[in-house]
Tab-separated table of C-alpha atoms in Angstrom:
chain	number	residue	atom	x	y	z
P	1236	MET	CA	183.671	95.783	71.807
P	1237	ALA	CA	180.158	95.847	73.235
P	1238	SER	CA	177.291	94.752	71.113
P	1239	HIS	CA	174.606	97.351	70.297
P	1240	ARG	CA	171.688	95.193	69.329
P	1241	ARG	CA	168.301	96.848	68.868
P	1242	PRO	CA	165.613	95.861	71.471
P	1243	LYS	CA	163.185	93.268	70.237
P	1244	GLN	CA	159.893	94.782	69.067
P	1245	PRO	CA	156.645	93.310	70.452
P	1246	GLY	CA	154.892	90.989	68.135
P	1247	ARG	CA	151.782	92.025	66.221
P	1248	ALA	CA	149.562	89.743	68.327
P	1249	ARG	CA	150.845	91.293	71.539
P	1250	VAL	CA	150.222	94.802	70.219
P	1251	THR	CA	146.684	93.856	69.307
P	1252	VAL	CA	145.973	92.470	72.809
P	1253	LEU	CA	147.433	95.531	74.502
P	1254	THR	CA	145.459	97.851	72.269
P	1255	ALA	CA	142.207	95.993	72.931
P	1256	THR	CA	142.858	95.992	76.665
P	1257	ALA	CA	143.497	99.718	76.707
P	1258	ALA	CA	140.388	100.390	74.656
P	1259	ALA	CA	138.294	98.302	77.029
P	1260	ALA	CA	139.721	100.158	80.010
P	1261	VAL	CA	138.896	103.485	78.404
P	1262	ALA	CA	135.378	102.290	77.599
P	1263	LEU	CA	134.769	101.103	81.161
P	1264	SER	CA	136.133	104.349	82.522
P	1265	ALA	CA	133.845	106.336	80.274
P	1266	GLN	CA	130.877	104.157	81.253
P	1267	GLY	CA	131.595	104.747	84.937
P	1268	ALA	CA	131.958	108.459	84.421
P	1269	HIS	CA	128.773	108.709	82.370
P	1270	ALA	CA	126.321	106.286	84.039
P	1271	ASP	CA	122.859	106.162	82.514
P	1272	PRO	CA	120.836	108.802	84.422
P	1273	GLN	CA	117.587	107.178	83.286
P	1274	ALA	CA	118.569	103.918	84.970
P	1275	SER	CA	119.284	105.797	88.194
P	1276	LYS	CA	115.959	107.602	88.019
P	1277	GLN	CA	114.103	104.345	87.398
P	1278	ASP	CA	115.854	102.764	90.372
P	1279	VAL	CA	114.717	105.619	92.597
P	1280	LYS	CA	111.188	105.393	91.222
P	1281	SER	CA	110.896	101.648	91.812
P	1282	LYS	CA	112.120	101.986	95.402
P	1283	VAL	CA	109.877	104.958	96.171
P	1284	ASP	CA	106.822	103.313	94.585
P	1285	LYS	CA	107.354	100.196	96.678
P	1286	LEU	CA	107.689	102.233	99.861
P	1287	TYR	CA	104.597	104.277	99.053
P	1288	GLU	CA	102.562	101.139	98.455
P	1289	GLU	CA	103.695	99.628	101.752
P	1290	ALA	CA	102.852	102.881	103.518
P	1291	GLU	CA	99.341	102.954	102.109
P	1292	GLN	CA	98.712	99.324	103.027
P	1293	ALA	CA	99.706	100.145	106.592
P	1294	THR	CA	97.506	103.246	106.537
P	1295	GLU	CA	94.400	101.268	105.617
P	1296	LYS	CA	95.137	98.725	108.370
P	1297	TYR	CA	95.613	101.576	110.812
P	1298	ASN	CA	92.297	103.101	109.706
P	1299	GLY	CA	90.525	99.813	110.361
P	1300	ALA	CA	92.061	99.501	113.822
P	1301	LYS	CA	91.138	103.091	114.643
P	1302	GLU	CA	87.545	102.524	113.531
P	1303	LYS	CA	87.343	99.403	115.672
P	1304	GLN	CA	88.820	101.320	118.600
P	1305	ASP	CA	86.136	104.007	118.327
P	1306	LYS	CA	83.351	101.419	118.303
P	1307	LEU	CA	84.783	99.600	121.301
P	1308	ASP	CA	85.180	102.851	123.207
P	1309	LYS	CA	81.459	103.499	122.784
P	1310	GLN	CA	80.536	99.955	123.750
P	1311	VAL	CA	82.657	100.136	126.888
P	1312	SER	CA	81.172	103.514	127.785
P	1313	ASP	CA	77.637	102.106	127.423
P	1314	LEU	CA	78.556	99.105	129.564
P	1315	GLN	CA	79.985	101.325	132.252
P	1316	ASP	CA	76.775	103.352	132.294
P	1317	LYS	CA	74.719	100.169	132.663
P	1318	VAL	CA	76.916	98.962	135.492
P	1319	ALA	CA	76.579	102.310	137.263
P	1320	ARG	CA	72.768	102.262	136.935
P	1321	GLY	CA	72.588	98.673	138.172
P	1322	GLN	CA	74.798	99.482	141.136
P	1323	GLU	CA	72.621	102.484	141.958
P	1324	GLU	CA	69.487	100.309	141.945
P	1325	LEU	CA	71.197	97.768	144.191
P	1326	ASN	CA	72.305	100.491	146.596
P	1327	LYS	CA	68.766	101.831	146.814
P	1328	LEU	CA	67.453	98.360	147.600
P	1329	ARG	CA	70.110	97.848	150.262
P	1330	ASN	CA	69.371	101.218	151.790
P	1331	SER	CA	65.670	100.457	152.061
P	1332	LEU	CA	66.370	97.106	153.654
P	1333	GLY	CA	69.020	98.702	155.833
P	1334	SER	CA	66.360	100.890	157.369
P	1335	MET	CA	64.412	97.782	158.294
P	1336	ALA	CA	67.546	96.230	159.774
P	1337	THR	CA	68.214	99.341	161.837
P	1338	ALA	CA	64.723	99.205	163.280
P	1339	GLN	CA	65.109	95.526	164.145
P	1340	TYR	CA	68.533	96.167	165.686
P	1341	ARG	CA	66.983	98.674	168.041
P	1342	THR	CA	64.579	95.990	169.230
P	1343	GLY	CA	67.486	93.610	169.715
P	1344	SER	CA	66.813	91.163	166.839
P	1345	ILE	CA	67.905	91.324	163.194
P	1346	ASP	CA	66.199	88.951	160.836
P	1347	PRO	CA	68.804	86.509	159.417
P	1348	SER	CA	67.357	87.076	155.971
P	1349	LEU	CA	68.242	90.758	156.200
P	1350	GLN	CA	71.749	89.935	157.325
P	1351	LEU	CA	72.209	87.850	154.207
P	1352	LEU	CA	70.596	90.414	151.973
P	1353	LEU	CA	72.856	93.179	153.232
P	1354	SER	CA	75.934	91.172	152.292
P	1355	SER	CA	78.066	92.368	149.385
P	1356	ASP	CA	77.252	89.329	147.238
P	1357	PRO	CA	73.544	89.017	146.375
P	1358	ASP	CA	74.183	85.681	144.646
P	1359	SER	CA	75.107	84.093	147.981
P	1360	TYR	CA	71.760	85.200	149.291
P	1361	LEU	CA	69.815	83.758	146.359
P	1362	GLU	CA	71.601	80.462	146.809
P	1363	ARG	CA	70.004	80.217	150.235
P	1364	ALA	CA	66.538	79.489	148.879
P	1365	SER	CA	65.246	78.654	152.350
P	1366	THR	CA	65.323	82.355	153.218
P	1367	LEU	CA	63.414	83.569	150.150
P	1368	ASP	CA	60.063	83.014	151.816
P	1369	GLN	CA	61.068	85.685	154.326
P	1370	LEU	CA	61.204	88.313	151.543
P	1371	THR	CA	58.333	89.935	149.783
P	1372	THR	CA	57.800	88.835	146.217
P	1373	LYS	CA	58.783	92.279	144.972
P	1374	GLN	CA	62.041	92.282	146.915
P	1375	ALA	CA	62.987	88.826	145.725
P	1376	GLU	CA	62.276	89.673	142.072
P	1377	THR	CA	64.219	92.919	142.276
P	1378	LEU	CA	67.188	91.165	143.792
P	1379	ARG	CA	67.102	88.493	141.099
P	1380	GLN	CA	67.044	91.144	138.356
P	1381	ILE	CA	69.952	93.055	139.838
P	1382	ALA	CA	72.014	89.932	140.377
P	1383	GLY	CA	71.350	88.804	136.826
P	1384	LYS	CA	72.196	92.229	135.459
P	1385	GLN	CA	75.449	92.311	137.400
P	1386	ARG	CA	76.487	88.947	136.033
P	1387	THR	CA	75.665	90.013	132.467
P	1388	LEU	CA	77.429	93.342	132.755
P	1389	LYS	CA	80.466	91.733	134.321
P	1390	GLN	CA	80.723	89.359	131.369
P	1391	GLU	CA	80.229	92.143	128.828
P	1392	ARG	CA	82.744	94.384	130.560
P	1393	GLN	CA	85.302	91.602	130.580
P	1394	GLU	CA	84.645	90.906	126.905
P	1395	ALA	CA	85.126	94.574	126.046
P	1396	ALA	CA	88.301	94.714	128.122
P	1397	ASP	CA	89.669	91.695	126.269
P	1398	LYS	CA	88.829	93.287	122.919
P	1399	LEU	CA	90.480	96.533	123.931
P	1400	ALA	CA	93.587	94.670	125.021
P	1401	ASP	CA	93.727	92.886	121.660
P	1402	LEU	CA	93.156	96.135	119.838
P	1403	GLU	CA	95.844	97.929	121.787
P	1404	SER	CA	98.278	95.189	120.873
P	1405	THR	CA	97.245	95.473	117.222
P	1406	ARG	CA	97.594	99.225	117.215
P	1407	LYS	CA	101.025	98.985	118.792
P	1408	ALA	CA	102.115	96.588	116.069
P	1409	LEU	CA	100.715	98.941	113.438
P	1410	GLY	CA	102.429	101.868	115.084
P	1411	ASP	CA	105.726	100.017	114.920
P	1412	LYS	CA	105.095	99.234	111.262
P	1413	LYS	CA	104.242	102.864	110.620
P	1414	LYS	CA	107.521	104.008	112.152
P	1415	GLU	CA	109.399	101.472	110.061
P	1416	ILE	CA	107.780	102.665	106.843
P	1417	GLN	CA	108.250	106.306	107.738
P	1418	GLY	CA	111.926	105.532	108.095
P	1419	LYS	CA	111.938	103.991	104.641
P	1420	LEU	CA	110.053	106.991	103.262
P	1421	SER	CA	112.703	109.217	104.762
P	1422	ASP	CA	115.344	107.213	102.928
P	1423	ALA	CA	113.320	107.492	99.737
P	1424	GLN	CA	113.046	111.244	100.186
P	1425	GLU	CA	116.815	111.437	100.456
P	1426	LEU	CA	117.035	109.618	97.128
P	1427	LEU	CA	114.480	111.980	95.588
P	1428	ASN	CA	116.517	114.924	96.805
P	1429	THR	CA	119.402	113.766	94.626
P	1430	LEU	CA	117.265	114.401	91.533
P	1431	SER	CA	116.476	117.655	89.827
P	1432	ALA	CA	113.034	119.204	90.309
P	1433	LYS	CA	111.976	117.983	86.875
P	1434	GLU	CA	113.197	114.436	87.519
P	1435	LYS	CA	111.530	114.396	90.928
P	1436	ALA	CA	108.208	115.428	89.369
P	1437	GLU	CA	108.571	112.638	86.807
P	1438	VAL	CA	109.299	110.060	89.496
P	1439	THR	CA	106.428	111.114	91.788
P	1440	GLY	CA	103.996	111.557	88.892
P	1441	GLU	CA	103.223	115.184	89.683
P	1442	ASP	CA	104.163	116.112	86.108
P	1443	LYS	CA	101.192	114.066	84.870
P	1444	ALA	CA	98.608	115.748	87.077
P	1445	GLN	CA	97.741	118.507	84.608
P	1446	GLU	CA	97.650	116.028	81.726
P	1447	GLY	CA	95.147	113.935	83.674
P	1448	LYS	CA	92.978	116.958	84.412
P	1449	ASP	CA	92.974	117.985	80.742
P	1450	ALA	CA	92.048	114.447	79.662
P	1451	ALA	CA	89.199	114.252	82.155
P	1452	ASP	CA	87.900	117.659	81.081
P	1453	ARG	CA	87.977	116.616	77.415
P	1454	ALA	CA	86.081	113.428	78.201
P	1455	ASN	CA	83.444	115.299	80.151
P	1456	ARG	CA	82.996	117.841	77.343
P	1457	SER	CA	82.654	115.208	74.650
P	1458	GLY	CA	80.608	112.730	76.643
P	1459	GLY	CA	77.314	114.496	76.036
P	1460	SER	CA	76.587	114.652	79.760
P	1461	ARG	CA	74.367	117.334	81.186
P	1462	THR	CA	76.096	120.284	82.815
P	1463	ASP	CA	75.655	121.765	86.232
P	1464	PRO	CA	72.528	123.961	86.160
P	1465	GLY	CA	74.433	126.403	88.356
P	1466	GLY	CA	76.496	127.326	85.306
P	1467	SER	CA	79.878	125.951	86.394
P	1468	GLY	CA	80.104	123.863	83.241
P	1469	LYS	CA	80.950	120.732	85.257
P	1470	PRO	CA	79.245	117.529	84.076
P	1471	VAL	CA	76.468	116.020	86.137
P	1472	PRO	CA	76.721	112.203	85.957
P	1473	GLU	CA	73.668	109.988	85.914
P	1474	SER	CA	73.856	109.532	89.676
P	1475	GLN	CA	73.401	112.877	91.402
P	1476	ARG	CA	75.166	111.530	94.469
P	1477	ALA	CA	78.150	110.356	92.437
P	1478	GLY	CA	78.227	113.727	90.705
P	1479	GLY	CA	78.143	115.537	94.020
P	1480	ALA	CA	80.969	113.383	95.354
P	1481	LEU	CA	83.136	113.957	92.280
P	1482	GLY	CA	82.473	117.694	92.409
P	1483	ALA	CA	83.450	117.825	96.079
P	1484	ALA	CA	86.670	115.924	95.370
P	1485	GLN	CA	87.501	118.216	92.464
P	1486	GLY	CA	87.429	121.106	94.898
P	1487	LYS	CA	90.191	119.396	96.901
P	1488	ILE	CA	92.712	118.993	94.073
P	1489	GLY	CA	96.116	119.955	95.440
P	1490	SER	CA	95.326	118.957	99.031
P	1491	PRO	CA	98.128	116.849	100.561
P	1492	TYR	CA	98.011	113.128	101.265
P	1493	VAL	CA	98.338	112.575	105.029
P	1494	TRP	CA	98.204	109.313	106.994
P	1495	GLY	CA	94.726	108.607	108.367
P	1496	ALA	CA	93.343	112.007	107.318
P	1497	THR	CA	89.675	112.391	106.342
P	1498	GLY	CA	89.591	116.072	105.397
P	1499	PRO	CA	88.739	118.738	104.886
P	1500	ASN	CA	92.316	119.951	104.356
P	1501	SER	CA	94.209	116.667	103.900
P	1502	PHE	CA	93.295	113.091	103.026
P	1503	ASP	CA	94.422	109.541	102.556
P	1504	CYS	CA	92.854	107.571	99.686
P	1505	SER	CA	89.739	106.256	101.437
P	1506	GLY	CA	89.566	109.440	103.493
P	1507	LEU	CA	89.044	111.430	100.281
P	1508	THR	CA	86.341	109.163	98.875
P	1509	SER	CA	84.447	108.893	102.176
P	1510	TRP	CA	84.628	112.665	102.662
P	1511	ALA	CA	83.556	113.379	99.076
P	1512	TYR	CA	80.501	111.123	99.313
P	1513	SER	CA	79.593	112.555	102.710
P	1514	GLN	CA	79.296	115.949	100.989
P	1515	ALA	CA	76.678	114.327	98.758
P	1516	GLY	CA	74.785	112.936	101.744
P	1517	VAL	CA	76.129	109.380	101.512
P	1518	THR	CA	77.980	107.633	104.339
P	1519	LEU	CA	80.732	105.276	103.169
P	1520	PRO	CA	82.777	102.879	105.313
P	1521	ARG	CA	86.178	104.191	106.330
P	1522	MET	CA	88.418	101.543	104.750
P	1523	SER	CA	88.954	100.984	101.030
P	1524	GLN	CA	88.334	97.240	101.465
P	1525	ASP	CA	84.918	98.009	102.952
P	1526	GLN	CA	84.148	100.664	100.342
P	1527	ALA	CA	84.685	97.918	97.768
P	1528	ASN	CA	81.411	96.421	99.055
P	1529	ALA	CA	79.473	99.696	99.221
P	1530	GLY	CA	77.561	99.189	95.969
P	1531	THR	CA	77.379	97.328	92.676
P	1532	ARG	CA	80.718	96.128	91.330
P	1533	ILE	CA	81.654	97.007	87.741
P	1534	TYR	CA	84.459	95.001	86.189
P	1535	ASP	CA	84.340	96.581	82.708
P	1536	GLN	CA	86.221	99.871	82.688
P	1537	GLY	CA	84.189	100.974	79.685
P	1538	SER	CA	81.028	100.868	81.812
P	1539	LEU	CA	82.329	103.200	84.494
P	1540	LYS	CA	80.676	106.585	84.979
P	1541	PRO	CA	82.104	109.724	86.585
P	1542	GLY	CA	81.842	109.518	90.348
P	1543	ASP	CA	82.021	105.716	90.569
P	1544	LEU	CA	84.521	104.376	93.066
P	1545	VAL	CA	87.505	102.634	91.487
P	1546	ILE	CA	89.425	99.991	93.456
P	1547	PHE	CA	93.079	99.112	92.841
P	1548	TYR	CA	95.571	96.359	93.837
P	1549	GLY	CA	94.843	92.755	94.709
P	1550	ASP	CA	94.300	93.465	98.395
P	1551	LEU	CA	92.013	96.430	97.529
P	1552	HIS	CA	94.106	98.877	99.536
P	1553	HIS	CA	93.639	101.870	97.216
P	1554	VAL	CA	90.482	103.672	96.078
P	1555	GLY	CA	89.657	106.781	94.056
P	1556	LEU	CA	86.846	108.367	92.033
P	1557	TYR	CA	86.424	107.763	88.317
P	1558	ALA	CA	86.762	111.081	86.481
P	1559	GLY	CA	86.186	109.999	82.858
P	1560	ASN	CA	88.437	109.057	79.944
P	1561	GLY	CA	90.370	106.478	81.917
P	1562	GLN	CA	91.315	108.984	84.631
P	1563	VAL	CA	90.995	108.619	88.398
P	1564	LEU	CA	90.794	111.488	90.886
P	1565	HIS	CA	92.456	110.332	94.095
P	1566	ALA	CA	94.789	110.968	97.004
P	1567	PRO	CA	97.726	109.003	95.578
P	1568	LYS	CA	100.360	108.399	98.245
P	1569	PRO	CA	102.562	110.044	100.888
P	1570	GLY	CA	104.364	113.050	99.520
P	1571	ALA	CA	101.786	113.690	96.795
P	1572	ASN	CA	98.654	115.809	96.476
P	1573	VAL	CA	95.084	115.014	95.424
P	1574	ARG	CA	95.222	114.839	91.635
P	1575	TYR	CA	94.031	113.232	88.421
P	1576	GLU	CA	95.969	110.224	87.173
P	1577	ALA	CA	95.660	107.608	84.448
P	1578	MET	CA	94.022	104.454	85.816
P	1579	GLY	CA	96.540	102.406	83.866
P	1580	ASN	CA	99.259	103.490	86.287
P	1581	MET	CA	97.818	101.129	88.917
P	1582	PRO	CA	96.407	97.571	88.804
P	1583	PHE	CA	92.644	98.174	88.426
P	1584	GLN	CA	90.396	95.576	90.112
P	1585	PHE	CA	86.846	96.885	89.625
P	1586	GLY	CA	84.597	99.899	90.035
P	1587	VAL	CA	81.783	100.375	92.546
P	1588	ARG	CA	78.559	102.231	91.778
P	1589	VAL	CA	77.341	103.525	95.119
P	1590	GLY	CA	73.608	103.231	95.732
């Protein structure tokens, strides 16, 4: 007769292990299904912020190269004009001496000195000092001046050509860097597109723009500053030029940040500040690093006044206008508009009081 023994029950310890394992599996499954959205949003923000900072650094370098290019273009143009004038003077001299040579040819004898002088290289003539006594003093002096001018202009033209070649190489490198960063920005935009409109505004900081404006307005109202005599109610800082610059920038709130733009419809960071001060009759350098040396530096944030320049980051690649109450009015970064923002959001270096 077959035995009908009951199957052996698992021990209590084994049951406990199995139960704990199952619970852990359920917990991990739940964690995977409900990942922390805040962590994801912070990851997107950190990546986008890094890309924006790299983009702005490249923008300021590009601005510097472009400014240098414009200066060199003018220098080369001036040199070319000088060369053309010098060549015209030399041609006139040769033509006048050519008439003398023609007359002598008709008589059957051309002075050797004229043969040398009519050569394409005036230096070779001057090296033959034995023939100088056959020229008039005026002719000899004129030839010396033209030869000297040609040598100088040749050197300057070569120097400018070398500089342009270096600059073209630099601009190509910057252009390559720009393309690289634009690619990264495109990737960042794809990440931003995975967020809701509210989350995207939080990540880009656009949700804080109105808060910054309200804070700046409160500071200006409570600061006891004089108001615009035109009746707009806007404060007039101690420096009329700074006040004019801040007022001009306030009129551009909402304008987009664009690489290398200097207004009036779009700006990069130093493009906004240079444009704003130009509206107040003040010419600022193009780059933020140069604007950092455009006036008296102020290291105490409490001593800043509305309209002062404010410089951020260790390499000084970002600049804005102080708007009061710890707020900066600036063109923040690619993908954002001109807006107010808390200065604490960026590493403040110092302020600059222009003039």
